[in-house]
Short mmCIF file of C-alpha atoms and ligand atoms in Angstrom, two decimals:
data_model
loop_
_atom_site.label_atom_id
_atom_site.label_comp_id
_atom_site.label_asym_id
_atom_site.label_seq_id
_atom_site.Cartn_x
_atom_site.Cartn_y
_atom_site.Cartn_z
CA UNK C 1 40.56 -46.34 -26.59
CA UNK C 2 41.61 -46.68 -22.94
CA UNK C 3 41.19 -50.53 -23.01
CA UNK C 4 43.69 -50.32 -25.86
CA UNK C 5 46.27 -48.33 -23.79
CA UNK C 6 45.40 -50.16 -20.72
CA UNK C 7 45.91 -53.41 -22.74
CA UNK C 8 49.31 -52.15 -24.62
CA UNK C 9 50.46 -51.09 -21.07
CA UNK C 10 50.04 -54.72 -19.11
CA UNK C 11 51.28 -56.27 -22.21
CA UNK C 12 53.87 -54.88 -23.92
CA UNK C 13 54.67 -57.21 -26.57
CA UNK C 14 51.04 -55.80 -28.12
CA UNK C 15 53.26 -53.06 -28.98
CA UNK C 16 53.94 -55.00 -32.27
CA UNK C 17 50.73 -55.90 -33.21
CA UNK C 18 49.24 -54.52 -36.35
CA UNK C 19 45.65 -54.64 -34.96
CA UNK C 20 46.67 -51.67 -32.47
CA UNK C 21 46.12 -48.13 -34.00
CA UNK C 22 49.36 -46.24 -33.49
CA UNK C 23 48.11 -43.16 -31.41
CA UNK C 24 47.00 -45.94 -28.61
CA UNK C 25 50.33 -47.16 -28.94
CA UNK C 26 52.34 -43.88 -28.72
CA UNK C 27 50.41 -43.47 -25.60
CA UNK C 28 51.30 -46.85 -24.03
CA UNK C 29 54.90 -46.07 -24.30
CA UNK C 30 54.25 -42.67 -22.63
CA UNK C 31 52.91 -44.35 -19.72
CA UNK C 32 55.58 -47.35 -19.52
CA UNK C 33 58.20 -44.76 -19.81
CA UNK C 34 57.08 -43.33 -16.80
CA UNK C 35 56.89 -46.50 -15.27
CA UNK C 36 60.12 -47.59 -12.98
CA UNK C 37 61.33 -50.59 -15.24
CA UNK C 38 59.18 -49.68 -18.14
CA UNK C 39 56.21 -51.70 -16.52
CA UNK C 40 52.59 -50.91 -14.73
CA UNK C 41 53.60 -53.86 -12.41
CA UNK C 42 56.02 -51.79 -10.62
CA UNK C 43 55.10 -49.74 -7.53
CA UNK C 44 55.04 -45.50 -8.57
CA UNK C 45 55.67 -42.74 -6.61
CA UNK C 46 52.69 -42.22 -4.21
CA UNK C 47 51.34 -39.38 -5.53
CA UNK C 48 51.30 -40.96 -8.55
CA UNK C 49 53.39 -41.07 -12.16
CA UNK C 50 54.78 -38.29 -12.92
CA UNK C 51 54.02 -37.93 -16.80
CA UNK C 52 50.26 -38.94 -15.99
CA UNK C 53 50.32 -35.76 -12.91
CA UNK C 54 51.40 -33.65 -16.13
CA UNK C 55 48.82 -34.68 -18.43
CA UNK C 56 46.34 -34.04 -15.76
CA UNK C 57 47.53 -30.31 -14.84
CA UNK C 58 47.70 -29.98 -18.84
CA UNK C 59 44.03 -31.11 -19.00
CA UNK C 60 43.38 -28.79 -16.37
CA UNK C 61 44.93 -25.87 -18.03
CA UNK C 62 42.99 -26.85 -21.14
CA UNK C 63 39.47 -26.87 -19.29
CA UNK C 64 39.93 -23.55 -17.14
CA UNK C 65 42.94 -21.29 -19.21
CA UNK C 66 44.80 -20.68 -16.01
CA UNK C 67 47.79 -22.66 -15.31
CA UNK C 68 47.99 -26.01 -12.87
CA UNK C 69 51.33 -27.23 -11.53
CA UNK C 70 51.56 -31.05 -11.79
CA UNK C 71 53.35 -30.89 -8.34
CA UNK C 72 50.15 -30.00 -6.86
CA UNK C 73 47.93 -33.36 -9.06
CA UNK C 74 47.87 -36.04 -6.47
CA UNK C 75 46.46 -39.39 -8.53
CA UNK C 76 44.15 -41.22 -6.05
CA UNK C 77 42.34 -44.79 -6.53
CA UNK C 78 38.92 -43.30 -7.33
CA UNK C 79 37.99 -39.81 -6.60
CA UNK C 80 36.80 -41.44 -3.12
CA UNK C 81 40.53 -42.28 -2.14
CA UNK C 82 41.44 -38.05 -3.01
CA UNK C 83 38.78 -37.09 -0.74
CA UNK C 84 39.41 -39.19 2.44
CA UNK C 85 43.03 -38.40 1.88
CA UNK C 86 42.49 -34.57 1.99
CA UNK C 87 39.33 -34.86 4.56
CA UNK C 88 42.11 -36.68 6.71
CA UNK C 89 43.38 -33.02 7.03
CA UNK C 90 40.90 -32.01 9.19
CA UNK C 91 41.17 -34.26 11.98
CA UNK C 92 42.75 -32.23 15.02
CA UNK C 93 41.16 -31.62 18.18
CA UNK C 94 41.64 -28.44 19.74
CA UNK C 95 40.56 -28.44 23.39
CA UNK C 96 38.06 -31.01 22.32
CA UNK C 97 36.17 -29.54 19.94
CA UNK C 98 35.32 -31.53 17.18
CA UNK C 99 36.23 -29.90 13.47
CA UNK C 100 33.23 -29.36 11.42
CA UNK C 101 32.76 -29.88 7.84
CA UNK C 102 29.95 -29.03 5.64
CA UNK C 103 28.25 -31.33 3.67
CA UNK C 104 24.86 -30.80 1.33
CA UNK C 105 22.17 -32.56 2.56
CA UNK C 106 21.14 -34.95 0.35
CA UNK C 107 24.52 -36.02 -0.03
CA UNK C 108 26.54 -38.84 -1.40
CA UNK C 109 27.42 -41.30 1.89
CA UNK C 110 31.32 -41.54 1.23
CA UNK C 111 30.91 -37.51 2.83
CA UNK C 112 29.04 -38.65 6.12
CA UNK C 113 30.79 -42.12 6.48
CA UNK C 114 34.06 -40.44 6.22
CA UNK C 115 33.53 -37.75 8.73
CA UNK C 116 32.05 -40.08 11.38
CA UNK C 117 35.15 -42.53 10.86
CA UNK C 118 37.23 -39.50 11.26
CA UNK C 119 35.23 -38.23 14.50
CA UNK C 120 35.05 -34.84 12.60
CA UNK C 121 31.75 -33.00 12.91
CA UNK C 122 29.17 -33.17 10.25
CA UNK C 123 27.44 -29.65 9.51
CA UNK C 124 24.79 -30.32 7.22
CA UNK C 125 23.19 -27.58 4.70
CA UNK C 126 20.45 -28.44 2.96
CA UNK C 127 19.89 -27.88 -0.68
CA UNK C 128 16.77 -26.28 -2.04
CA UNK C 129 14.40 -28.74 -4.16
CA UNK C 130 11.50 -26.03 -5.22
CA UNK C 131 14.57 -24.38 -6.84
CA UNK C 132 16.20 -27.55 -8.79
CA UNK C 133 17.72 -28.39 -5.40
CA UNK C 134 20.03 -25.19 -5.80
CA UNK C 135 22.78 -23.43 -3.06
CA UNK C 136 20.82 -21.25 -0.93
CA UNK C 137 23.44 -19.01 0.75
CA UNK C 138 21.04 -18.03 3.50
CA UNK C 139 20.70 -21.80 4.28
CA UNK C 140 24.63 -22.19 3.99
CA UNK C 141 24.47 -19.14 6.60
CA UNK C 142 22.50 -20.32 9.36
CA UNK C 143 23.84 -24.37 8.88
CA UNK C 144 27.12 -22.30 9.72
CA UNK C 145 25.98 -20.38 12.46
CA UNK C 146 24.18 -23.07 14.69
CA UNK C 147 27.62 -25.40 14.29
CA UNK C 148 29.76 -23.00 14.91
CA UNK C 149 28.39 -23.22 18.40
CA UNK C 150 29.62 -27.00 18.50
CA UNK C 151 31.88 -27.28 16.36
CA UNK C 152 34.87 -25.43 14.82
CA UNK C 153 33.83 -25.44 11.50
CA UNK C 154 36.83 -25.98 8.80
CA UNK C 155 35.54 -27.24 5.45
CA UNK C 156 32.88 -27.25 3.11
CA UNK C 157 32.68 -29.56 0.63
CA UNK C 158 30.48 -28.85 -2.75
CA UNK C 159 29.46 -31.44 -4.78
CA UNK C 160 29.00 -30.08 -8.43
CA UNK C 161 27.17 -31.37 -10.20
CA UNK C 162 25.58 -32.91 -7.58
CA UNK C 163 24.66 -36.19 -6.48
CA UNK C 164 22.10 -36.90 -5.81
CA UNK C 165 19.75 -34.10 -6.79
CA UNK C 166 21.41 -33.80 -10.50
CA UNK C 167 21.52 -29.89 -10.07
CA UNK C 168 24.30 -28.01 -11.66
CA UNK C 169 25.78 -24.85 -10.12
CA UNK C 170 25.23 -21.21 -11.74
CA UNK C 171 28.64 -19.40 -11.82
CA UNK C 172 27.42 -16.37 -9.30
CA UNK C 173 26.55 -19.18 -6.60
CA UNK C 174 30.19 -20.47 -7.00
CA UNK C 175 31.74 -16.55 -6.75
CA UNK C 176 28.85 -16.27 -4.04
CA UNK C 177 30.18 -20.24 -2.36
CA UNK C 178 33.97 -19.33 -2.41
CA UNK C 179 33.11 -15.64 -1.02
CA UNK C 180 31.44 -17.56 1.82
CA UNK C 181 34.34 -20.01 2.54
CA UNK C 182 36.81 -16.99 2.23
CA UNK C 183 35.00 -14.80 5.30
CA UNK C 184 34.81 -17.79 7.34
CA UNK C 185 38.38 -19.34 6.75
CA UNK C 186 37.06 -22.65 5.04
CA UNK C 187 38.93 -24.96 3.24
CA UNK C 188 36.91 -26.41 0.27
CA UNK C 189 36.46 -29.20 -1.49
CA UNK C 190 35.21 -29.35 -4.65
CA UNK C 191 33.88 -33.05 -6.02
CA UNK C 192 33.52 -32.51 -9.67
CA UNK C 193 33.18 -36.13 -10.59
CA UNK C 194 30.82 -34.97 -12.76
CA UNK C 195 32.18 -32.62 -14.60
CA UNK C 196 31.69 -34.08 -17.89
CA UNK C 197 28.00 -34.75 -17.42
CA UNK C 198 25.96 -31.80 -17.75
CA UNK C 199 22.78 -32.08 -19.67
CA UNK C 200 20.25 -29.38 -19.65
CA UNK C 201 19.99 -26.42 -21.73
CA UNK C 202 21.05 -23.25 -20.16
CA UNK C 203 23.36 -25.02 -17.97
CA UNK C 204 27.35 -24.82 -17.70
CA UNK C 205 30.14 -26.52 -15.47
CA UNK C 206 32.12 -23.92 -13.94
CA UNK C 207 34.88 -25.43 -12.32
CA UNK C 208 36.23 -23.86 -8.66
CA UNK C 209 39.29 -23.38 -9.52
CA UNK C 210 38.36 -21.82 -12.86
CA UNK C 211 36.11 -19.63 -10.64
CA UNK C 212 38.57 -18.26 -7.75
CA UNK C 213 41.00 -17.85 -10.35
CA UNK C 214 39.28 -15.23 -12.38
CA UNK C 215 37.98 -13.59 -8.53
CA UNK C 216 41.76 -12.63 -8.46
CA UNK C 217 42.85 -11.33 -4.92
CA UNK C 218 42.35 -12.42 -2.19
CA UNK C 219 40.25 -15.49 -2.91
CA UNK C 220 42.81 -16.54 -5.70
CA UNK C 221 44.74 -17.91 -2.87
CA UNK C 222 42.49 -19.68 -1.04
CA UNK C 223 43.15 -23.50 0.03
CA UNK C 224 40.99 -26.04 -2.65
CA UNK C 225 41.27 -29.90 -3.45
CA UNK C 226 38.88 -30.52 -6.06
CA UNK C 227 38.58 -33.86 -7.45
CA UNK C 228 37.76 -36.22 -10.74
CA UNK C 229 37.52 -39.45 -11.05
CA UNK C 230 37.64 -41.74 -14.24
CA UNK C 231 34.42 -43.76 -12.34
CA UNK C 232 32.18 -41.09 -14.54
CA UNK C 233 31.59 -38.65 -17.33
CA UNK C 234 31.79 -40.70 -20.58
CA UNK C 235 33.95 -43.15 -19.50
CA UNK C 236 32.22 -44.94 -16.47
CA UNK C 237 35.55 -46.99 -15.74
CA UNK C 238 34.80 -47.35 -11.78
CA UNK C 239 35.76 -50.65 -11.17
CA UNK C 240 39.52 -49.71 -12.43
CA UNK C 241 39.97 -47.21 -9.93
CA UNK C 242 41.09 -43.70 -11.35
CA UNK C 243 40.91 -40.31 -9.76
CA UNK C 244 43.12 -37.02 -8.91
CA UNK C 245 42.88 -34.70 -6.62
CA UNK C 246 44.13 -30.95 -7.06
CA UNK C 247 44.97 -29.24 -4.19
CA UNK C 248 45.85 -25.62 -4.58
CA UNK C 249 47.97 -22.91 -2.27
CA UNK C 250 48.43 -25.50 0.66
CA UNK C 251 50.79 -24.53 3.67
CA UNK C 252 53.88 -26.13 2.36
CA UNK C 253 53.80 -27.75 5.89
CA UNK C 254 50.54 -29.45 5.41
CA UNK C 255 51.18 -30.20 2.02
CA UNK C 256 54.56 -32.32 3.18
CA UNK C 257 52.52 -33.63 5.90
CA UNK C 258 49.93 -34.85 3.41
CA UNK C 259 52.26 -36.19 1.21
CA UNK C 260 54.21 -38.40 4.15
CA UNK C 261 50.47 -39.35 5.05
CA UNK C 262 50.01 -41.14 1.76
CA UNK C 263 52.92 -42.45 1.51
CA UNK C 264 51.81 -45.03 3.76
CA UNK C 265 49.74 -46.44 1.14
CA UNK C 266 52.45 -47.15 -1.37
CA UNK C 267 50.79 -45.95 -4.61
CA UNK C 268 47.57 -45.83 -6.17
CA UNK C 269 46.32 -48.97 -8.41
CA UNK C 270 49.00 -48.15 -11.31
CA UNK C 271 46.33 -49.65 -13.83
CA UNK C 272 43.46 -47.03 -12.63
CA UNK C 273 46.33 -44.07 -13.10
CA UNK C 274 46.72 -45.27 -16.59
CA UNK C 275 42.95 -45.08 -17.61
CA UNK C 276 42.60 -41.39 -15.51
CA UNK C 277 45.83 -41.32 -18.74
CA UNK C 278 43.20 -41.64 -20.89
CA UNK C 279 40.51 -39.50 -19.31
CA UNK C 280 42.60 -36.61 -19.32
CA UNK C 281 44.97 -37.00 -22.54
CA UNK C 282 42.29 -38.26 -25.22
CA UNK C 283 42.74 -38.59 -28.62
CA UNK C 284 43.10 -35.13 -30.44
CA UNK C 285 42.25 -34.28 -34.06
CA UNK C 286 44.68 -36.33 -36.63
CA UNK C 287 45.15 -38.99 -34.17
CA UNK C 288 43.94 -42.25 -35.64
CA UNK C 289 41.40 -43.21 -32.94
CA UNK C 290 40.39 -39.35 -33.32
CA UNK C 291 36.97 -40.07 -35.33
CA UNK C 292 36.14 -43.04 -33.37
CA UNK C 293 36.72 -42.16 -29.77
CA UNK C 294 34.43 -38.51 -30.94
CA UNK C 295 31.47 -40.56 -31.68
CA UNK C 296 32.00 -42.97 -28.76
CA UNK C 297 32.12 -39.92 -26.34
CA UNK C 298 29.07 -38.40 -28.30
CA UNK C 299 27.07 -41.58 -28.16
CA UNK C 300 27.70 -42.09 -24.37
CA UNK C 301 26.79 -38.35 -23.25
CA UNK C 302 23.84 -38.18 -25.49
CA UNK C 303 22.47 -41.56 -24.24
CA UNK C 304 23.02 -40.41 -20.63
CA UNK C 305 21.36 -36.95 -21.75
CA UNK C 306 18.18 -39.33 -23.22
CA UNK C 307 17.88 -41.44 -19.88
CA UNK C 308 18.20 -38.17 -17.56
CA UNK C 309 15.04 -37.07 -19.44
CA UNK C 310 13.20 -39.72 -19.77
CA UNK C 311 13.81 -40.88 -16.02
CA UNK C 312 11.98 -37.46 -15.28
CA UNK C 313 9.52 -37.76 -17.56
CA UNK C 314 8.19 -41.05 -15.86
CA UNK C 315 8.92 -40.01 -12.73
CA UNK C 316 6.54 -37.30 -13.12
CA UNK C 317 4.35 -39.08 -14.90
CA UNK C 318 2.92 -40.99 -12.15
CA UNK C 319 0.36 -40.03 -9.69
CA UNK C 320 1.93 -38.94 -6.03
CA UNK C 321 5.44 -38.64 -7.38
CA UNK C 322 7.43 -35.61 -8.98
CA UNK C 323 11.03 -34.57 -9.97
CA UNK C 324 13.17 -31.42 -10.87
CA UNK C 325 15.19 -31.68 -13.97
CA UNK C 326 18.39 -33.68 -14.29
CA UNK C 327 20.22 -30.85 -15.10
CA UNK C 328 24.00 -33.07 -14.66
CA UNK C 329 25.64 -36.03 -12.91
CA UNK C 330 23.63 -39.66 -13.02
CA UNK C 331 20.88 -39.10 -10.44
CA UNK C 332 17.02 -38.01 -10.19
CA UNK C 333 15.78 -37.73 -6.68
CA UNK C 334 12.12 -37.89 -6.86
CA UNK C 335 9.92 -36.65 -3.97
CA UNK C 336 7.11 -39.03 -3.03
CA UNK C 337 3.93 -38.10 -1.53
CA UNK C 338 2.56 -41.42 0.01
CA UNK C 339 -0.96 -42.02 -0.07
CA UNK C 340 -2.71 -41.78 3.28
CA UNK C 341 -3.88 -45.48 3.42
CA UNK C 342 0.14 -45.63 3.27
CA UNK C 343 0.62 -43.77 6.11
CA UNK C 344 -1.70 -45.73 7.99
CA UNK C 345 -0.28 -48.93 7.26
CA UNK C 346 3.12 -47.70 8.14
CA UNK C 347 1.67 -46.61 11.57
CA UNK C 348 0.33 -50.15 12.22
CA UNK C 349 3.60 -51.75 11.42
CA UNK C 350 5.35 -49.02 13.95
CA UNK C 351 7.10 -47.43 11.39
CA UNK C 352 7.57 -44.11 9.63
CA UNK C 353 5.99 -43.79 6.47
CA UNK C 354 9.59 -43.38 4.56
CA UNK C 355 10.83 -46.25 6.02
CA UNK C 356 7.90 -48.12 5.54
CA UNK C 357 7.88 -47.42 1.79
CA UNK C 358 11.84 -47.95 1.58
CA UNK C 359 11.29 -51.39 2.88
CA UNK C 360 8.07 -52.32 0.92
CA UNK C 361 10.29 -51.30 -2.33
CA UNK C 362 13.11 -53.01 -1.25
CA UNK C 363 11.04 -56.44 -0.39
CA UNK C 364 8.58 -56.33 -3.60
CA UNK C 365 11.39 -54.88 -6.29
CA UNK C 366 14.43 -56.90 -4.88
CA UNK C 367 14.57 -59.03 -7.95
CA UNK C 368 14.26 -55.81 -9.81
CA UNK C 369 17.13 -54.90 -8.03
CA UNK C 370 19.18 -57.80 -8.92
CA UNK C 371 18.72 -57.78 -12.21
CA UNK C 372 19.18 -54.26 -14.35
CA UNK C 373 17.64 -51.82 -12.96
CA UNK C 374 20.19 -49.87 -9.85
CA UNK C 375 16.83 -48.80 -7.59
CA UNK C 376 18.80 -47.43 -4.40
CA UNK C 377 15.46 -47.41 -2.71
CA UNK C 378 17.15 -46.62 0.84
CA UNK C 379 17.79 -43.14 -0.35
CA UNK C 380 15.17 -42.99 -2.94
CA UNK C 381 17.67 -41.57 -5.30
CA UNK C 382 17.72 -43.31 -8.77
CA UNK C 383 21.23 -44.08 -10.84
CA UNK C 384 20.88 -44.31 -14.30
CA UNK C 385 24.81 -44.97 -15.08
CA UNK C 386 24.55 -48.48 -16.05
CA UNK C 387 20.74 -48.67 -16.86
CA UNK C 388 20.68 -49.56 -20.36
CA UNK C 389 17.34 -47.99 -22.20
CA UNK C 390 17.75 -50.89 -24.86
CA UNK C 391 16.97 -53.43 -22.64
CA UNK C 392 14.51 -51.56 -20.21
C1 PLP D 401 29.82 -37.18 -5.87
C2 PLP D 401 30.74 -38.35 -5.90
N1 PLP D 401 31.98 -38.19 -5.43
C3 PLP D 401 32.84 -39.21 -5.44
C4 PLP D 401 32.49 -40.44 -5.92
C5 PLP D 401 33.50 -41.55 -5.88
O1 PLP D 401 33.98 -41.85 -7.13
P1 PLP D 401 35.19 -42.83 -7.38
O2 PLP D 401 34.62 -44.04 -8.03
O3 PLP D 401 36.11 -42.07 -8.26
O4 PLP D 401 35.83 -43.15 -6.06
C6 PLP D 401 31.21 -40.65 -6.41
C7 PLP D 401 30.77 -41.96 -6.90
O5 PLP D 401 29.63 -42.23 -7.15
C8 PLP D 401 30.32 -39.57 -6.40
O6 PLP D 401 29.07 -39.69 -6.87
#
């Protein structure tokens, strides 16, 4: 489906051809009509076309039954784009102290990379693996408390479900994460890339919006950007660049200041806001493609569902190694318990044993590497987004 509309929208004449169902089509003028001169090849506003911003705060609506403004839907190139646009908020120095932002630890690099680059401060809480790698609010606590000595701590970002421990967030540890971030005057950032991919029985995605909503006062007016990004969830379109960011009860200062600080860039890739289009305004029931894109979506979730289990499963299947549940997201993060004949030969070679076994995989699996198999043995966190069981 969103190749069609992608495809209708870069070439219009398509528009007449039989072979293109019609609800594709009505959406391809949608999008073109939003376009300045009817065409994707034209720059957009910078935070991005306007009737793609409304079909993404009517998605939102749809997902959490409280209402989303599509003044406050910034489109970004990639959820990565949203996040180093907002984290870009948190740069400013007072008297020399360095901002602080929490991060989970493990945690996708974009978070770290972005707050070195930015010179902010990087408090790290780390997540809990004998309980599924869950949100300890004690541990939240005292990562606070010993930065707070350095730092001025600002943010704290929450990546749900997470990458890359595959854990999905209870609703009370959200009520308990925004109660948190309201005492201590955070601003927080939700990454729900991942929204879509939630696997294990039991287990819910509660958005944080949805969430301080239904608190009601005060926390319903706490700051938020949470982001989505077409790079996941059933559609796995990362190379075209998609993503939004919400951003929710901003200082109208700020928010003018963030939107004259992206204005620098132009526009995000016009193409990727036409397939986040398609993320967030899919067929519904009647449409045409309605039958087809169902089973597509059910196919690709169920597959992913198969592959976080079975990834598990042989994980913990061999000797020295073990790993929680996928409960969401793309990732397993084993733990490995080297052998001590390991551990020796990491000694003699003057390195730690981690590093010793991240290099040996990464110099006897590299052609394992190059061909299907994505084994980010640095981290020792395992995708299985584009690992295709077929053909394991
Ligand atoms: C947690 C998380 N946030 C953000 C991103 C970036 O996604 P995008 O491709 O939309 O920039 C990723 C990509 O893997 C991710 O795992």
């Amino acid at each position: 489906m969103d190749y069609e509309v992608v495809s209708l929208c870069l070439m219009p004449s398509l528009l007449d051809d039989d072979t293109f169902p019609e609800d594709a089509k009505q959406r391809a003028r949608g999008i073109l009509a939003g376009c300045r001169g009817g065409s994707l090849g034209a720059y957009s506003d910078s935070p991005g076309i306007e009737i793609i911003r409304r079909h993404v705060a009517e998605y939102i609506e749809r997902r959490d039954g409280h209402p989303s403004s599509w003044e406050n839907i910034v489109l970004c190139a990639g959820a990565s784009e949203g996040i180093r646009g907002t984290m870009k908020m948190m740069i400013q120095h007072d008297n020399g102290i360095k901002p602080g932002v929490m991060i989970p630890i493990p945690q996708y690099p974009l978070y770290s990379a972005t707050i070195a680059e930015f010179n902010l401060h990087q408090i790290g809480y780390y997540l809990d693996e004998s309980t599924n790698w869950g949100l300890d609010m004690a541990e939240l606590e005292r990562a606070y408390n010993e930065a707070k000595e350095v730092c001025l701590p600002k943010a704290l970002v929450v990546i749900n479900p997470g990458n890359p421990t595959g854990n999905v967030l209870p609703r009370e540890n959200i009520e308990a994460v925004i109660k948190f971030a309201h005492e201590r005057n955070l601003f927080l950032f939700a990454d729900e890339v991942y929204q879509d991919n939630v696997y294990a029985d039991g287990c819910k995605f509660h958005s944080f919006k949805k969430v301080l909503m239904e608190l009601g006062e005060p926390y319903c007016h706490m700051e938020l950007a949470s982001f989505m990004s077409c790079s996941k969830g059933y559609m796995g379109e990362c190379g075209l660049r998609g993503g939004y960011a919400e951003l929710i009860n901003l200082d109208p200062q700020v928010k003018a200041m963030y939107l004259k600080s992206i204005s620098a860039k132009l526009c995000p890739t016009t193409l990727g806001q036409a397939v986040m289009d398609c993320v967030v305004n899919p067929p519904c029931e009647g449409d045409v493609s309605y039958e087809q894109f169902m089973s597509e979506k059910k196919a690709v979730l169920s597959s992913l569902a198969q592959r976080a289990k079975m990834v598990v499963e042989t994980f913990n299947s061999v000797p020295g190694m073990s790993c929680n549940i996928v409960q969401g997201a793309m990732y397993a993060f084993p733990q490995i318990q080297l052998p001590p004949k390991a551990i020796e030969a990491a000694k003699a070679v003057g390195q730690a044993p981690d590093v010793f076994y991240a290099f040996q995989l990464l110099e006897k699996h590299w052609h394992m590497h190059c061909s299907r198999h994505r084994v980010w043995a640095a981290s020792w966190n395992i995708s299985f987004q584009n690992h295709n069981p077929a053909t394991a």
